[in-house]
Coordinates of C-alpha atoms and ligand atoms in Angstrom, one line a residue:
M103 CA 128.2 -72.0 87.2
L104 CA 125.3 -70.3 89.0
A105 CA 124.1 -66.9 87.8
H106 CA 124.0 -65.5 91.3
W107 CA 124.9 -66.7 94.8
L108 CA 121.2 -66.7 95.8
E109 CA 120.7 -69.6 93.5
E110 CA 122.7 -71.8 95.9
T111 CA 120.1 -71.4 98.7
V112 CA 117.3 -71.4 96.1
Q113 CA 118.4 -74.8 94.9
E114 CA 118.8 -76.2 98.4
I115 CA 115.3 -75.1 99.3
S116 CA 114.0 -76.5 96.0
K117 CA 115.4 -79.9 96.9
R118 CA 112.8 -80.1 99.7
N119 CA 110.1 -80.2 97.1
L120 CA 107.6 -78.1 98.9
T121 CA 104.5 -76.4 97.7
E122 CA 104.7 -74.0 100.6
I123 CA 107.8 -72.5 102.1
T124 CA 108.5 -70.4 105.2
L125 CA 111.2 -67.8 105.5
S126 CA 112.0 -66.4 108.9
T127 CA 114.0 -63.6 110.4
G128 CA 114.1 -62.1 113.9
K129 CA 115.1 -59.0 115.8
T130 CA 115.0 -57.9 119.5
P131 CA 113.6 -54.3 119.8
S132 CA 116.1 -53.1 122.3
G133 CA 116.3 -49.6 120.8
H134 CA 116.4 -47.9 117.4
I135 CA 117.0 -50.8 115.1
H136 CA 119.8 -50.1 112.7
I137 CA 119.8 -50.7 109.0
G138 CA 122.0 -53.8 109.3
I139 CA 119.0 -56.0 110.0
L140 CA 117.7 -55.3 106.5
R141 CA 120.5 -57.5 105.2
E142 CA 118.8 -60.7 106.3
I143 CA 115.3 -59.3 105.6
I144 CA 116.2 -58.2 102.0
I145 CA 117.9 -61.5 101.3
C146 CA 114.7 -63.3 102.4
D147 CA 112.6 -60.9 100.4
A148 CA 114.5 -61.8 97.3
I149 CA 114.1 -65.5 98.0
R150 CA 110.4 -64.8 98.5
R151 CA 110.1 -63.2 95.1
I152 CA 112.0 -66.0 93.4
F153 CA 109.8 -68.7 94.8
E154 CA 106.6 -66.7 94.3
K155 CA 107.6 -66.5 90.6
K156 CA 107.9 -70.3 90.6
G157 CA 104.3 -70.5 91.9
V158 CA 105.3 -71.6 95.4
N159 CA 103.3 -70.2 98.4
V160 CA 105.7 -68.3 100.5
S161 CA 105.2 -67.1 104.1
F162 CA 107.9 -64.7 105.2
Y163 CA 108.0 -63.7 108.9
L164 CA 109.8 -61.3 111.0
F165 CA 109.8 -62.2 114.7
I166 CA 110.0 -59.2 116.9
D167 CA 111.4 -60.7 120.1
D168 CA 109.6 -58.4 122.5
F169 CA 109.5 -61.1 125.2
D170 CA 113.3 -60.7 125.5
A171 CA 114.5 -58.9 128.7
A172 CA 116.2 -55.6 128.7
K173 CA 119.8 -56.4 129.6
R174 CA 120.9 -52.9 129.0
F175 CA 119.6 -49.7 127.4
P176 CA 121.1 -47.5 124.7
Y177 CA 122.6 -44.2 125.8
Y178 CA 119.7 -42.1 124.6
I179 CA 117.4 -43.6 127.2
D180 CA 116.9 -41.7 130.4
E181 CA 118.9 -43.2 133.3
D182 CA 116.1 -43.3 135.9
Y183 CA 114.0 -44.9 133.4
Q184 CA 116.7 -47.5 132.7
K185 CA 116.9 -48.4 136.4
N186 CA 113.2 -48.9 136.7
N187 CA 112.9 -51.2 133.7
L188 CA 116.1 -53.2 133.5
G189 CA 115.3 -56.9 133.4
K190 CA 111.7 -56.6 132.2
P191 CA 110.6 -57.9 128.9
F192 CA 110.5 -55.1 126.3
T193 CA 106.8 -55.6 125.7
L194 CA 106.1 -54.8 129.4
I195 CA 108.2 -51.6 129.4
P196 CA 106.4 -48.4 128.5
C197 CA 107.5 -46.3 125.6
P198 CA 110.5 -44.2 126.7
F199 CA 109.4 -41.0 125.0
E200 CA 106.9 -38.7 126.6
D201 CA 103.8 -37.8 124.6
C202 CA 104.4 -40.6 122.1
G203 CA 101.4 -42.5 123.1
C204 CA 102.5 -45.9 121.7
E205 CA 101.9 -49.1 123.6
S206 CA 105.4 -50.1 124.7
Y207 CA 109.1 -49.9 124.3
A208 CA 109.0 -52.9 122.0
Y209 CA 106.2 -51.4 119.8
H210 CA 107.9 -48.0 119.6
F211 CA 111.2 -49.4 118.1
G212 CA 109.6 -52.3 116.3
N213 CA 107.1 -50.2 114.5
E214 CA 109.8 -47.7 113.6
L215 CA 111.5 -50.5 111.6
I216 CA 108.3 -52.0 110.2
S217 CA 107.0 -48.7 108.9
T218 CA 109.9 -48.6 106.4
F219 CA 109.4 -52.0 104.8
K220 CA 106.9 -50.8 102.1
H221 CA 109.4 -48.2 101.0
F222 CA 112.1 -50.9 100.5
G223 CA 109.7 -53.2 98.7
I224 CA 109.7 -55.8 101.5
K225 CA 106.6 -57.9 102.0
N226 CA 106.6 -59.8 105.2
E227 CA 104.4 -60.6 108.2
I228 CA 105.2 -59.6 111.7
I229 CA 105.0 -62.0 114.6
W230 CA 105.3 -60.3 118.1
T231 CA 106.9 -63.0 120.2
Y232 CA 105.1 -62.1 123.4
E233 CA 101.8 -62.5 121.6
L234 CA 103.0 -65.9 120.3
Y235 CA 103.6 -67.0 123.9
Q236 CA 100.0 -66.3 124.7
K237 CA 99.0 -68.9 122.2
R238 CA 98.3 -72.6 123.0
E239 CA 100.7 -73.8 120.2
M240 CA 103.7 -72.1 121.9
Q241 CA 102.6 -73.2 125.3
E242 CA 102.5 -76.8 124.2
K243 CA 106.1 -76.3 123.1
I244 CA 106.9 -75.2 126.7
K245 CA 105.3 -78.4 128.0
I246 CA 107.3 -80.5 125.6
T247 CA 110.4 -78.7 126.6
L248 CA 109.9 -79.2 130.3
D249 CA 109.2 -82.9 129.7
N250 CA 112.5 -83.2 127.8
T251 CA 114.8 -81.0 129.8
E252 CA 117.3 -83.8 130.3
K253 CA 117.5 -84.6 126.5
I254 CA 117.9 -80.9 125.7
K255 CA 120.8 -80.6 128.3
E256 CA 122.5 -83.5 126.6
I257 CA 122.3 -81.8 123.2
L258 CA 123.6 -78.5 124.5
K259 CA 126.4 -80.3 126.3
K260 CA 127.4 -82.1 123.1
Y261 CA 127.8 -78.9 121.1
I262 CA 128.9 -76.4 123.7
L263 CA 131.4 -78.3 125.9
P264 CA 134.0 -78.8 123.1
T265 CA 134.1 -75.0 122.6
L266 CA 134.9 -74.2 126.3
D267 CA 138.2 -74.2 128.2
D268 CA 138.5 -76.3 131.4
D269 CA 137.3 -73.6 133.8
R270 CA 134.3 -72.8 131.8
K271 CA 133.6 -76.5 131.3
K272 CA 133.2 -76.9 135.0
Q273 CA 131.1 -73.8 135.2
F274 CA 128.9 -75.1 132.5
N275 CA 128.5 -78.5 134.1
D276 CA 127.7 -76.9 137.5
M277 CA 125.1 -74.6 135.9
Q278 CA 123.4 -77.5 134.1
K279 CA 122.8 -79.5 137.3
T280 CA 119.8 -77.4 138.2
W281 CA 119.1 -75.8 134.8
I282 CA 115.6 -75.7 133.4
P283 CA 115.2 -74.0 130.0
V284 CA 112.2 -72.0 131.0
M285 CA 112.0 -68.5 132.5
A286 CA 109.1 -66.7 134.2
I287 CA 108.0 -63.1 134.5
C288 CA 108.0 -62.4 138.2
E289 CA 104.5 -61.8 139.5
K290 CA 105.7 -59.1 141.9
C291 CA 108.2 -57.1 139.9
N292 CA 107.5 -58.0 136.3
K293 CA 111.1 -58.9 135.7
I294 CA 112.3 -61.9 133.9
Q295 CA 116.0 -61.5 134.8
D296 CA 118.2 -59.5 137.1
R297 CA 121.5 -57.8 136.5
A298 CA 123.8 -58.0 139.5
K299 CA 126.0 -55.2 140.6
D300 CA 129.0 -56.9 138.9
G301 CA 127.1 -56.8 135.6
S302 CA 126.3 -60.5 135.5
I303 CA 122.9 -61.5 134.3
H304 CA 120.6 -63.8 136.4
P305 CA 117.5 -65.1 134.6
N306 CA 114.4 -65.9 136.6
R307 CA 114.7 -69.5 135.6
A308 CA 112.2 -72.1 136.8
I309 CA 113.7 -74.0 139.7
E310 CA 111.2 -76.8 139.7
Y311 CA 108.8 -78.4 137.2
L312 CA 105.5 -79.5 138.8
E313 CA 104.5 -81.9 136.2
K314 CA 101.1 -82.9 137.7
E315 CA 100.1 -79.2 138.1
Q316 CA 101.5 -78.2 134.7
A317 CA 103.3 -75.4 136.4
V318 CA 106.8 -74.3 137.4
M319 CA 108.2 -72.7 140.6
Y320 CA 110.6 -69.8 140.5
E321 CA 112.5 -67.6 142.9
C322 CA 112.9 -64.1 141.5
P323 CA 116.6 -63.0 141.5
A324 CA 115.6 -59.4 141.3
C325 CA 113.1 -59.2 144.3
G326 CA 113.3 -62.6 146.0
Y327 CA 109.7 -63.4 145.5
R328 CA 108.9 -67.1 145.3
G329 CA 106.0 -67.9 143.0
K330 CA 104.3 -70.6 140.9
T331 CA 103.2 -70.1 137.3
S332 CA 101.2 -72.3 135.0
I333 CA 102.6 -73.4 131.7
Y334 CA 99.5 -71.9 130.1
S335 CA 99.7 -68.5 131.9
G336 CA 101.6 -66.7 129.0
K337 CA 104.2 -65.6 131.6
L338 CA 106.7 -68.3 130.8
K339 CA 109.4 -68.0 128.1
L340 CA 111.7 -70.5 126.7
N341 CA 115.5 -70.1 127.0
W342 CA 116.7 -68.5 123.7
R343 CA 118.5 -71.6 122.6
V344 CA 115.2 -73.5 122.8
D345 CA 112.9 -70.6 121.8
W346 CA 114.4 -70.5 118.3
P347 CA 113.8 -74.1 117.4
A348 CA 110.3 -74.1 119.0
K349 CA 109.4 -71.3 116.6
W350 CA 110.9 -73.1 113.6
A351 CA 108.8 -76.1 114.4
I352 CA 105.6 -74.2 114.8
F353 CA 106.0 -72.2 111.6
K354 CA 107.8 -75.0 109.7
A355 CA 110.7 -72.6 108.8
T356 CA 112.3 -73.6 105.5
C357 CA 115.1 -71.1 105.6
E358 CA 116.5 -68.5 108.1
P359 CA 119.6 -66.4 107.7
A360 CA 121.9 -66.3 110.7
G361 CA 124.2 -63.4 111.6
K362 CA 127.7 -64.5 112.3
D363 CA 127.3 -64.6 116.1
H364 CA 124.7 -67.4 115.7
S365 CA 126.6 -69.2 112.9
V366 CA 129.6 -70.2 114.9
K367 CA 130.4 -73.8 115.8
G368 CA 128.4 -74.7 118.9
G369 CA 126.2 -71.6 118.4
A370 CA 122.5 -71.4 118.7
Y371 CA 121.8 -72.4 115.1
D372 CA 123.6 -75.7 115.4
T373 CA 122.0 -76.7 118.8
G374 CA 118.7 -75.3 117.5
I375 CA 118.6 -77.6 114.5
E376 CA 119.2 -80.7 116.7
I377 CA 116.7 -79.6 119.3
C378 CA 114.2 -78.9 116.6
Q379 CA 114.7 -82.4 115.2
E380 CA 115.0 -84.4 118.4
I381 CA 112.5 -82.6 120.6
Y382 CA 110.0 -80.9 118.3
D383 CA 110.1 -83.4 115.5
Y384 CA 110.8 -81.0 112.6
E385 CA 113.8 -81.0 110.4
G386 CA 114.5 -77.3 110.8
P387 CA 115.5 -74.6 108.4
I388 CA 118.3 -74.2 105.9
K389 CA 120.9 -72.0 107.4
L390 CA 122.1 -69.0 105.5
P391 CA 125.0 -67.4 107.3
Y392 CA 125.8 -63.8 106.7
E393 CA 128.3 -61.2 107.7
W394 CA 127.5 -57.8 109.3
L395 CA 126.8 -54.6 107.5
R396 CA 129.0 -51.9 108.9
L397 CA 128.7 -48.2 108.8
G398 CA 132.0 -47.1 107.3
D399 CA 134.6 -48.8 109.5
Q400 CA 132.3 -49.2 112.5
D401 CA 130.1 -52.0 113.6
M402 CA 126.6 -51.0 114.4
G403 CA 124.6 -52.3 117.4
T404 CA 121.0 -51.7 118.4
S405 CA 121.9 -51.4 122.1
K406 CA 125.2 -49.7 121.4
G407 CA 125.9 -46.1 120.3
I408 CA 126.1 -46.3 116.5
V409 CA 122.7 -46.3 115.0
F410 CA 121.8 -45.6 111.4
T411 CA 118.2 -46.6 110.9
P412 CA 116.4 -47.6 107.7
E413 CA 114.2 -44.5 108.3
K414 CA 117.3 -42.3 108.2
Y415 CA 118.5 -44.0 105.1
L416 CA 115.3 -43.3 103.3
E417 CA 115.7 -39.6 104.0
L418 CA 118.9 -39.5 102.1
A419 CA 119.1 -42.2 99.5
D420 CA 117.3 -44.5 97.2
P421 CA 116.0 -47.8 98.6
E422 CA 116.8 -49.6 95.3
I423 CA 120.4 -48.7 95.8
Y424 CA 120.3 -50.4 99.2
R425 CA 118.7 -53.5 97.9
M426 CA 121.3 -53.6 95.2
L427 CA 124.1 -53.2 97.8
I428 CA 122.8 -56.2 99.8
L429 CA 121.9 -58.4 96.9
R430 CA 125.1 -57.9 94.9
T431 CA 127.3 -58.9 97.8
N432 CA 128.0 -62.4 98.8
P433 CA 126.5 -62.8 102.3
M434 CA 129.7 -64.1 103.7
K435 CA 131.5 -60.9 102.9
H436 CA 131.0 -57.9 105.2
I437 CA 129.6 -54.7 103.7
S438 CA 130.8 -51.3 104.6
F439 CA 128.1 -48.9 103.8
R440 CA 129.5 -45.4 103.3
I441 CA 127.4 -42.3 102.8
E442 CA 130.1 -40.6 100.7
E443 CA 130.2 -43.6 98.3
I444 CA 126.6 -43.2 97.3
P445 CA 127.7 -41.7 93.9
Q446 CA 129.7 -45.0 93.2
Y447 CA 126.7 -47.0 94.2
H448 CA 124.6 -45.0 91.7
D449 CA 127.2 -45.6 89.0
Y450 CA 127.0 -49.3 89.6
Y451 CA 123.3 -49.3 89.6
E452 CA 123.1 -47.3 86.3
K453 CA 125.5 -49.7 84.6
M454 CA 123.5 -52.7 85.8
E455 CA 120.3 -51.0 84.6
N456 CA 121.8 -50.2 81.2
I457 CA 123.0 -53.7 80.7
F458 CA 119.6 -55.1 81.8
Y459 CA 117.9 -53.0 79.2
G460 CA 120.5 -53.6 76.5
V461 CA 121.6 -50.0 76.4
E462 CA 125.2 -51.0 77.3
E463 CA 127.2 -54.0 76.3
P464 CA 128.2 -56.4 79.1
Q465 CA 131.8 -57.5 79.4
S466 CA 131.0 -61.1 79.6
K467 CA 128.1 -63.5 79.6
E468 CA 128.6 -64.0 83.4
E469 CA 128.2 -60.3 83.9
Y470 CA 125.1 -60.2 81.8
D471 CA 123.5 -63.2 83.6
F472 CA 124.4 -61.7 87.0
Y473 CA 122.7 -58.3 86.3
K474 CA 119.7 -60.0 84.6
Y475 CA 119.2 -61.9 87.8
L476 CA 120.0 -59.1 90.2
Y477 CA 118.2 -56.1 88.7
P478 CA 114.5 -57.1 89.2
L479 CA 115.3 -58.1 92.8
T480 CA 116.5 -54.5 93.5
K481 CA 113.2 -52.9 92.4
V482 CA 110.9 -51.7 95.0
N483 CA 107.8 -52.2 93.0
Y484 CA 107.9 -53.8 89.6
T485 CA 110.4 -54.0 86.7
P486 CA 109.3 -51.6 84.0
E487 CA 109.1 -52.6 80.3
I488 CA 111.3 -49.8 79.2
K489 CA 114.3 -48.3 81.0
P490 CA 113.1 -45.9 83.7
I491 CA 114.3 -42.3 83.6
R492 CA 117.0 -41.5 86.0
I493 CA 118.2 -38.0 86.8
P494 CA 122.0 -38.3 87.2
L495 CA 123.0 -37.9 90.9
K496 CA 125.6 -35.3 89.8
L497 CA 122.9 -33.1 88.3
L498 CA 120.7 -33.5 91.4
T499 CA 123.8 -32.6 93.5
F500 CA 124.2 -29.4 91.5
L501 CA 120.6 -28.4 91.6
S502 CA 119.9 -29.1 95.2
Q503 CA 122.7 -26.7 96.1
M504 CA 121.2 -24.0 93.9
Q505 CA 117.9 -23.8 95.7
N506 CA 118.8 -20.6 97.4
I507 CA 119.2 -18.7 94.1
L508 CA 116.8 -20.5 91.7
S509 CA 113.1 -21.2 92.1
L510 CA 111.8 -24.7 92.1
D511 CA 110.2 -24.1 88.7
K512 CA 113.5 -23.0 87.2
L513 CA 115.3 -26.0 88.7
Y514 CA 112.6 -28.3 87.3
D515 CA 113.0 -26.7 83.8
K516 CA 116.8 -27.4 84.0
V517 CA 116.1 -31.1 84.7
I518 CA 113.6 -31.4 81.9
S519 CA 115.8 -29.7 79.4
S520 CA 118.7 -31.9 80.3
L521 CA 116.6 -35.0 80.0
R522 CA 115.5 -33.9 76.6
I523 CA 119.0 -33.6 75.4
N524 CA 119.4 -37.2 76.3
K525 CA 116.3 -38.0 74.3
T526 CA 114.4 -39.6 77.1
E527 CA 110.8 -40.0 76.1
N528 CA 109.3 -40.4 79.5
T529 CA 109.6 -37.7 82.0
I530 CA 109.4 -36.9 85.7
S531 CA 106.7 -35.1 87.6
P532 CA 107.5 -31.9 89.5
E533 CA 106.4 -33.7 92.7
D534 CA 108.8 -36.6 92.2
F535 CA 111.5 -34.1 91.4
K536 CA 110.9 -32.2 94.6
V537 CA 111.3 -35.4 96.6
L538 CA 114.5 -36.2 94.9
L539 CA 115.8 -32.7 95.4
K540 CA 115.1 -32.9 99.1
R541 CA 116.7 -36.3 99.4
T542 CA 119.8 -35.1 97.7
E543 CA 119.9 -32.1 100.0
N544 CA 119.7 -34.3 103.0
W545 CA 122.4 -36.5 101.7
I546 CA 124.8 -33.6 101.0
N547 CA 124.2 -32.3 104.5
E548 CA 125.1 -35.8 105.8
V549 CA 128.3 -35.8 103.8
K550 CA 129.1 -32.4 105.2
N551 CA 128.6 -33.8 108.7
E552 CA 130.9 -36.6 107.8
L553 CA 133.5 -34.2 106.5
N554 CA 133.4 -32.3 109.8
R555 CA 134.1 -35.5 111.7
I556 CA 137.1 -36.6 109.5
T557 CA 140.4 -35.2 110.5
D558 CA 142.6 -36.7 107.7
H559 CA 142.9 -34.0 105.0
K560 CA 143.7 -36.6 102.4
I561 CA 140.4 -38.4 102.9
I562 CA 138.5 -35.1 102.9
R563 CA 140.1 -34.1 99.6
S564 CA 139.3 -37.4 98.0
I565 CA 135.7 -37.1 99.0
L566 CA 135.5 -33.5 97.7
N567 CA 137.0 -34.7 94.5
K568 CA 134.1 -37.1 94.0
I569 CA 131.3 -35.0 95.3
D570 CA 130.7 -31.4 94.2
I571 CA 129.9 -29.6 97.4
F572 CA 129.5 -25.9 97.2
A573 CA 127.4 -23.1 98.6
I574 CA 126.4 -20.1 96.5
P575 CA 126.4 -16.9 98.6
E576 CA 123.4 -14.7 97.8
T577 CA 125.6 -11.6 97.6
V578 CA 129.1 -11.1 96.2
A579 CA 131.8 -10.8 98.8
M580 CA 133.1 -7.4 97.6
D581 CA 136.3 -7.6 99.7
L582 CA 137.3 -10.7 97.6
I583 CA 136.4 -9.0 94.3
N584 CA 138.4 -5.9 95.2
N585 CA 141.5 -8.1 95.5
L586 CA 141.1 -9.3 91.8
S587 CA 143.6 -7.9 89.3
D588 CA 142.4 -5.6 86.5
K589 CA 143.0 -8.4 84.0
Q590 CA 140.9 -10.8 86.0
L591 CA 138.1 -8.2 86.2
K592 CA 138.4 -7.5 82.5
G593 CA 138.2 -11.2 81.8
L594 CA 134.9 -11.5 83.7
I595 CA 133.4 -8.7 81.7
M596 CA 134.5 -10.2 78.5
F597 CA 132.8 -13.4 79.5
K598 CA 129.6 -11.4 80.3
N599 CA 129.6 -10.1 76.7
F600 CA 130.1 -13.6 75.4
L601 CA 127.0 -14.7 77.4
L602 CA 125.0 -11.8 76.0
E603 CA 126.0 -12.4 72.4
D604 CA 125.9 -16.1 72.2
T605 CA 122.6 -17.9 72.7
N606 CA 123.7 -21.4 72.0
I607 CA 126.3 -22.2 74.6
D608 CA 127.1 -25.5 76.2
A609 CA 129.5 -26.7 78.9
D610 CA 132.4 -27.1 76.5
S611 CA 132.1 -23.7 74.8
I612 CA 132.0 -22.1 78.3
Q613 CA 135.1 -23.9 79.3
N614 CA 136.9 -23.1 76.0
K615 CA 135.9 -19.4 76.2
I616 CA 137.4 -19.0 79.6
F617 CA 140.6 -20.6 78.4
T618 CA 140.8 -18.3 75.3
I619 CA 140.1 -15.2 77.4
A620 CA 142.9 -16.1 79.7
K621 CA 145.5 -17.3 77.3
E622 CA 144.9 -15.3 74.1
E623 CA 143.2 -12.1 75.2
L624 CA 144.7 -11.4 78.6
E625 CA 147.8 -13.5 78.5
I626 CA 147.4 -14.7 82.1
P627 CA 147.4 -18.3 83.3
P628 CA 143.9 -19.8 82.9
R629 CA 144.0 -20.9 86.6
K630 CA 143.8 -17.2 87.5
M631 CA 140.7 -16.8 85.4
F632 CA 139.0 -19.8 86.9
E633 CA 139.8 -18.5 90.4
A634 CA 138.1 -15.2 89.5
F635 CA 135.0 -17.0 88.6
Y636 CA 134.9 -19.1 91.7
L637 CA 135.4 -16.1 93.9
L638 CA 132.6 -14.3 92.2
L639 CA 130.2 -17.2 92.2
L640 CA 131.1 -19.1 95.3
G641 CA 133.3 -16.8 97.4
N642 CA 135.9 -19.5 97.2
K643 CA 139.1 -20.1 95.2
S644 CA 137.9 -23.4 93.9
G645 CA 134.7 -25.3 93.0
P646 CA 133.1 -27.8 90.6
R647 CA 134.2 -28.0 87.0
L648 CA 133.3 -24.6 85.7
G649 CA 131.7 -25.3 82.3
P650 CA 128.9 -27.6 83.5
F651 CA 128.5 -25.5 86.6
I652 CA 128.0 -22.2 84.8
L653 CA 125.7 -23.9 82.4
M654 CA 123.5 -25.0 85.3
L655 CA 123.2 -21.5 86.6
D656 CA 120.4 -19.3 85.4
K657 CA 121.6 -16.9 82.7
E658 CA 119.6 -14.0 84.1
W659 CA 121.0 -14.6 87.6
L660 CA 124.5 -14.9 86.2
L661 CA 124.3 -11.7 84.3
K662 CA 123.1 -9.9 87.4
R663 CA 126.0 -11.3 89.3
L664 CA 128.5 -10.1 86.6
N665 CA 126.8 -6.7 86.4
Q666 CA 127.6 -6.1 90.1
L667 CA 131.3 -5.9 89.1
E668 CA 130.7 -2.7 87.1
D669 CA 128.6 -1.0 89.8
Ligands
LIG826 ZN1 106.5 -44.5 121.5
LIG827 ZN1 110.6 -60.2 141.2

């Protein structure tokens, strides 16, 4: 039995007996690129690490397909701007944001993604496809393609026809009669395709191959211009079913993951492999199919509405948690990433970490082997010799919501003293703590947004049961306090005296004291006493478990709050 599903691909790659391997991934920069793309990138990054450890030279590429045409734009792009630029390659479209100053639409969104890689521990090389098409090696592939159009048609036919119904079969055959797998950027309008009023897409496909002249003729469907372009002009692009294998052949791709849209029978991967072998004389990569990553119950799409970028993720959660999420899950299973489940992801990570460092006993040898394999692959930098210190998310959640009543120094002291209880020898710097605090605050705000969107009360309650969300008002709501009974008020004062007398309190003794006050001294249901505390501290009838919560508060602040009752 294999320790981890990645081993299956690793062994398949190893069978090729190579001293150098190439991993490749790709993305079209059609808008903000959502975090789902990191699934294939992180899988490849893990394979990179595994083979580098074996002493193999690894090239790992991300192709940013900026030669692709803009078929449509996302909703956040200005409408006039959309009209002007539809059908142009993304690299020839200016940045859509005023005052941004970057080179193009493609660069804007491509670089937004690329800039996050170092934070996720991803080490790859970027190939901008348009630049690649300016190079002789790619232009040679265009020539080979044009010389072999008939063969390519046969291959496509073989794979695609069986997947079509009769009507579409006829359509396909008709289309193939004049089909040439090369498109040109129109000299007049810069477009490479046109979208007709009915929404159908018409590529500016070559209509004739002038073999002697090493050029093609085209008639632009957008503006009607008839032009001629040399194979070596850099203005020609291969049809996407051919573009993919041409790149594989140039870079000798050993493995490339494929999202489920490309993995289907008769899809671009299958035809790509055969074209790669038959036309470009390279065996092609090992296919690694994978399912989508969803945001909650929704699919994400770069050109659609739902966008959750890697940049956004980094603002509110730990990149190692994300690597874990991708690498623990078999690629054939879809992942639903949920912001409100970040505490569960943390629990899993901690367990894995504890087992890795031998602090916790694994349930089985399989579990141990799996974590041993997985843990180092989730690290952004390196795997430390000793277990790194980890502030519990629960504690960070508490502290980040106390920033309005406690200074950063005081919050930091709280963390340090709690880590000392757990006898952790290494510590955390105030700067790092500040970053964690901010990230937790962002995450809680995002959970609150999520809660506002949810209408089902059951779901809201179950989220609130798992995440302690509260807000401490800076002043006591006196109208609420005035409604407390005499006994409740008396109980609060008794607790204040307990605080003053006892210096060595912990969460349990606080919890017990409140029970005793209620049951033995005042003879009221403890619930009433708890309510009184919540009203005083939070202006609310409920809140997080009181013992740990009160312990977290600053004693001085708490006494001041209690003193206000006697004013
Ligand atoms: Zn820009
Ligand atoms: Zn044109």
